[in-house]
mmCIF file with all atom_site columns, C-alpha atoms in Angstrom:
data_model
loop_
_atom_site.group_PDB
_atom_site.id
_atom_site.type_symbol
_atom_site.label_atom_id
_atom_site.label_alt_id
_atom_site.label_comp_id
_atom_site.label_asym_id
_atom_site.label_entity_id
_atom_site.label_seq_id
_atom_site.pdbx_PDB_ins_code
_atom_site.Cartn_x
_atom_site.Cartn_y
_atom_site.Cartn_z
_atom_site.occupancy
_atom_site.B_iso_or_equiv
_atom_site.pdbx_formal_charge
_atom_site.auth_seq_id
_atom_site.auth_comp_id
_atom_site.auth_asym_id
_atom_site.auth_atom_id
_atom_site.pdbx_PDB_model_num
ATOM 1  C CA . UNK S 1 1  ? -29.794 41.482 134.033 1.00 0.00 ? 1  UNK S CA 1
ATOM 2  C CA . UNK S 1 2  ? -33.478 42.156 133.303 1.00 0.00 ? 2  UNK S CA 1
ATOM 3  C CA . UNK S 1 3  ? -33.766 44.056 136.569 1.00 0.00 ? 3  UNK S CA 1
ATOM 4  C CA . UNK S 1 4  ? -30.945 46.345 135.451 1.00 0.00 ? 4  UNK S CA 1
ATOM 5  C CA . UNK S 1 5  ? -32.904 47.312 132.357 1.00 0.00 ? 5  UNK S CA 1
ATOM 6  C CA . UNK S 1 6  ? -36.007 48.076 134.363 1.00 0.00 ? 6  UNK S CA 1
ATOM 7  C CA . UNK S 1 7  ? -34.144 50.182 136.921 1.00 0.00 ? 7  UNK S CA 1
ATOM 8  C CA . UNK S 1 8  ? -31.833 52.056 134.598 1.00 0.00 ? 8  UNK S CA 1
ATOM 9  C CA . UNK S 1 9  ? -34.043 52.637 131.572 1.00 0.00 ? 9  UNK S CA 1
ATOM 10 C CA . UNK S 1 10 ? -34.837 56.359 132.094 1.00 0.00 ? 10 UNK S CA 1
ATOM 11 C CA . UNK S 1 11 ? -31.192 57.279 132.678 1.00 0.00 ? 11 UNK S CA 1
ATOM 12 C CA . UNK S 1 12 ? -29.969 55.140 129.806 1.00 0.00 ? 12 UNK S CA 1
ATOM 13 C CA . UNK S 1 13 ? -32.560 56.424 127.358 1.00 0.00 ? 13 UNK S CA 1
ATOM 14 C CA . UNK S 1 14 ? -31.774 60.037 128.221 1.00 0.00 ? 14 UNK S CA 1
ATOM 15 C CA . UNK S 1 15 ? -28.114 59.426 127.392 1.00 0.00 ? 15 UNK S CA 1
ATOM 16 C CA . UNK S 1 16 ? -28.742 58.206 123.831 1.00 0.00 ? 16 UNK S CA 1
ATOM 17 C CA . UNK S 1 17 ? -28.271 60.613 120.966 1.00 0.00 ? 17 UNK S CA 1
ATOM 18 C CA . UNK S 1 18 ? -31.274 61.834 119.009 1.00 0.00 ? 18 UNK S CA 1
ATOM 19 C CA . UNK S 1 19 ? -29.990 59.959 115.957 1.00 0.00 ? 19 UNK S CA 1
ATOM 20 C CA . UNK S 1 20 ? -31.394 56.657 117.178 1.00 0.00 ? 20 UNK S CA 1
ATOM 21 C CA . UNK S 1 21 ? -33.900 55.123 114.779 1.00 0.00 ? 21 UNK S CA 1
ATOM 22 C CA . UNK S 1 22 ? -37.431 55.137 116.208 1.00 0.00 ? 22 UNK S CA 1
ATOM 23 C CA . UNK S 1 23 ? -39.005 51.693 115.904 1.00 0.00 ? 23 UNK S CA 1
ATOM 24 C CA . UNK S 1 24 ? -42.251 52.281 117.787 1.00 0.00 ? 24 UNK S CA 1
ATOM 25 C CA . UNK S 1 25 ? -44.070 54.891 119.818 1.00 0.00 ? 25 UNK S CA 1
ATOM 26 C CA . UNK S 1 26 ? -46.148 53.856 122.816 1.00 0.00 ? 26 UNK S CA 1
ATOM 27 C CA . UNK S 1 27 ? -48.457 56.624 124.012 1.00 0.00 ? 27 UNK S CA 1
ATOM 28 C CA . UNK S 1 28 ? -45.867 59.232 123.075 1.00 0.00 ? 28 UNK S CA 1
ATOM 29 C CA . UNK S 1 29 ? -42.856 57.270 124.400 1.00 0.00 ? 29 UNK S CA 1
ATOM 30 C CA . UNK S 1 30 ? -40.383 56.348 121.677 1.00 0.00 ? 30 UNK S CA 1
ATOM 31 C CA . UNK S 1 31 ? -38.690 52.953 121.457 1.00 0.00 ? 31 UNK S CA 1
ATOM 32 C CA . UNK S 1 32 ? -35.502 53.072 119.405 1.00 0.00 ? 32 UNK S CA 1
ATOM 33 C CA . UNK S 1 33 ? -33.027 50.707 117.852 1.00 0.00 ? 33 UNK S CA 1
ATOM 34 C CA . UNK S 1 34 ? -30.680 51.610 120.717 1.00 0.00 ? 34 UNK S CA 1
ATOM 35 C CA . UNK S 1 35 ? -33.300 50.354 123.184 1.00 0.00 ? 35 UNK S CA 1
ATOM 36 C CA . UNK S 1 36 ? -33.506 47.152 121.162 1.00 0.00 ? 36 UNK S CA 1
ATOM 37 C CA . UNK S 1 37 ? -29.722 46.674 121.432 1.00 0.00 ? 37 UNK S CA 1
ATOM 38 C CA . UNK S 1 38 ? -29.861 47.082 125.207 1.00 0.00 ? 38 UNK S CA 1
ATOM 39 C CA . UNK S 1 39 ? -32.757 44.630 125.500 1.00 0.00 ? 39 UNK S CA 1
ATOM 40 C CA . UNK S 1 40 ? -30.924 42.119 123.279 1.00 0.00 ? 40 UNK S CA 1
ATOM 41 C CA . UNK S 1 41 ? -27.879 42.320 125.517 1.00 0.00 ? 41 UNK S CA 1
ATOM 42 C CA . UNK S 1 42 ? -29.961 42.172 128.692 1.00 0.00 ? 42 UNK S CA 1
ATOM 43 C CA . UNK S 1 43 ? -32.069 39.200 127.558 1.00 0.00 ? 43 UNK S CA 1
ATOM 44 C CA . UNK S 1 44 ? -29.325 37.412 125.654 1.00 0.00 ? 44 UNK S CA 1
ATOM 45 C CA . UNK S 1 45 ? -29.454 34.221 127.729 1.00 0.00 ? 45 UNK S CA 1
ATOM 46 C CA . UNK S 1 46 ? -33.237 33.956 127.773 1.00 0.00 ? 46 UNK S CA 1
ATOM 47 C CA . UNK S 1 47 ? -34.076 34.541 124.110 1.00 0.00 ? 47 UNK S CA 1
ATOM 48 C CA . UNK S 1 48 ? -35.384 31.494 122.260 1.00 0.00 ? 48 UNK S CA 1
ATOM 49 C CA . UNK S 1 49 ? -32.350 30.148 120.356 1.00 0.00 ? 49 UNK S CA 1
ATOM 50 C CA . UNK S 1 50 ? -34.353 29.212 117.255 1.00 0.00 ? 50 UNK S CA 1
ATOM 51 C CA . UNK S 1 51 ? -35.155 32.845 116.406 1.00 0.00 ? 51 UNK S CA 1
ATOM 52 C CA . UNK S 1 52 ? -33.516 34.253 113.294 1.00 0.00 ? 52 UNK S CA 1
ATOM 53 C CA . UNK S 1 53 ? -32.383 37.899 113.304 1.00 0.00 ? 53 UNK S CA 1
ATOM 54 C CA . UNK S 1 54 ? -35.684 39.352 112.041 1.00 0.00 ? 54 UNK S CA 1
ATOM 55 C CA . UNK S 1 55 ? -37.761 37.235 114.447 1.00 0.00 ? 55 UNK S CA 1
ATOM 56 C CA . UNK S 1 56 ? -35.450 38.152 117.341 1.00 0.00 ? 56 UNK S CA 1
ATOM 57 C CA . UNK S 1 57 ? -35.931 41.846 116.546 1.00 0.00 ? 57 UNK S CA 1
ATOM 58 C CA . UNK S 1 58 ? -39.729 41.405 116.534 1.00 0.00 ? 58 UNK S CA 1
ATOM 59 C CA . UNK S 1 59 ? -39.600 39.470 119.797 1.00 0.00 ? 59 UNK S CA 1
ATOM 60 C CA . UNK S 1 60 ? -37.506 42.175 121.461 1.00 0.00 ? 60 UNK S CA 1
ATOM 61 C CA . UNK S 1 61 ? -39.665 44.979 120.123 1.00 0.00 ? 61 UNK S CA 1
ATOM 62 C CA . UNK S 1 62 ? -42.794 43.253 121.461 1.00 0.00 ? 62 UNK S CA 1
ATOM 63 C CA . UNK S 1 63 ? -41.017 42.841 124.806 1.00 0.00 ? 63 UNK S CA 1
ATOM 64 C CA . UNK S 1 64 ? -40.144 46.550 124.949 1.00 0.00 ? 64 UNK S CA 1
ATOM 65 C CA . UNK S 1 65 ? -43.640 47.649 123.891 1.00 0.00 ? 65 UNK S CA 1
ATOM 66 C CA . UNK S 1 66 ? -45.281 45.412 126.484 1.00 0.00 ? 66 UNK S CA 1
ATOM 67 C CA . UNK S 1 67 ? -42.850 46.562 129.178 1.00 0.00 ? 67 UNK S CA 1
ATOM 68 C CA . UNK S 1 68 ? -43.617 50.196 128.383 1.00 0.00 ? 68 UNK S CA 1
ATOM 69 C CA . UNK S 1 69 ? -47.374 49.561 128.478 1.00 0.00 ? 69 UNK S CA 1
ATOM 70 C CA . UNK S 1 70 ? -47.069 47.855 131.872 1.00 0.00 ? 70 UNK S CA 1
ATOM 71 C CA . UNK S 1 71 ? -44.890 50.680 133.226 1.00 0.00 ? 71 UNK S CA 1
ATOM 72 C CA . UNK S 1 72 ? -47.312 53.345 131.981 1.00 0.00 ? 72 UNK S CA 1
ATOM 73 C CA . UNK S 1 73 ? -50.285 51.500 133.488 1.00 0.00 ? 73 UNK S CA 1
ATOM 74 C CA . UNK S 1 74 ? -48.491 51.106 136.823 1.00 0.00 ? 74 UNK S CA 1
ATOM 75 C CA . UNK S 1 75 ? -47.642 54.810 136.922 1.00 0.00 ? 75 UNK S CA 1
ATOM 76 C CA . UNK S 1 76 ? -51.197 55.803 135.991 1.00 0.00 ? 76 UNK S CA 1
ATOM 77 C CA . UNK S 1 77 ? -52.422 53.739 138.943 1.00 0.00 ? 77 UNK S CA 1
ATOM 78 C CA . UNK S 1 78 ? -49.751 55.327 141.170 1.00 0.00 ? 78 UNK S CA 1
ATOM 79 C CA . UNK S 1 79 ? -48.202 51.932 141.890 1.00 0.00 ? 79 UNK S CA 1
ATOM 80 C CA . UNK S 1 80 ? -44.886 53.669 142.521 1.00 0.00 ? 80 UNK S CA 1
ATOM 81 C CA . UNK S 1 81 ? -46.419 55.333 145.583 1.00 0.00 ? 81 UNK S CA 1
ATOM 82 C CA . UNK S 1 82 ? -47.428 52.029 147.165 1.00 0.00 ? 82 UNK S CA 1
ATOM 83 C CA . UNK S 1 83 ? -45.283 50.965 150.179 1.00 0.00 ? 83 UNK S CA 1
ATOM 84 C CA . UNK S 1 84 ? -45.108 47.395 148.827 1.00 0.00 ? 84 UNK S CA 1
ATOM 85 C CA . UNK S 1 85 ? -43.628 48.735 145.612 1.00 0.00 ? 85 UNK S CA 1
ATOM 86 C CA . UNK S 1 86 ? -40.927 50.575 147.563 1.00 0.00 ? 86 UNK S CA 1
ATOM 87 C CA . UNK S 1 87 ? -39.997 47.310 149.336 1.00 0.00 ? 87 UNK S CA 1
ATOM 88 C CA . UNK S 1 88 ? -39.783 45.400 146.053 1.00 0.00 ? 88 UNK S CA 1
ATOM 89 C CA . UNK S 1 89 ? -37.767 48.139 144.392 1.00 0.00 ? 89 UNK S CA 1
ATOM 90 C CA . UNK S 1 90 ? -35.297 48.134 147.289 1.00 0.00 ? 90 UNK S CA 1
ATOM 91 C CA . UNK S 1 91 ? -35.018 44.357 146.958 1.00 0.00 ? 91 UNK S CA 1
ATOM 92 C CA . UNK S 1 92 ? -34.355 44.542 143.203 1.00 0.00 ? 92 UNK S CA 1
ATOM 93 C CA . UNK S 1 93 ? -31.746 47.260 143.688 1.00 0.00 ? 93 UNK S CA 1
ATOM 94 C CA . UNK S 1 94 ? -29.906 45.016 146.179 1.00 0.00 ? 94 UNK S CA 1
ATOM 95 C CA . UNK S 1 95 ? -30.078 41.943 143.955 1.00 0.00 ? 95 UNK S CA 1
ATOM 96 C CA . UNK S 1 96 ? -28.811 43.633 140.790 1.00 0.00 ? 96 UNK S CA 1
#
């Protein structure tokens, strides 16, 4: 499921209404409560079971912030234009 989040994030985020509550902004990119709900669903089986609701929200928000930072760094280094990246992306699309 995690690969689905990574591949579909731009399309999914564009479909959400503007009424979503903004939880964080990473270099101009907003992370909303709707994003948190998607991440919670996507990571449901891999979240530490001992987390209470507030801790789970913090864990997921950290996950989304870190994911956004990694994605922004990769794009700034033009990783998406690397032939190896294209191979891996094709693999992930097949396995999802």
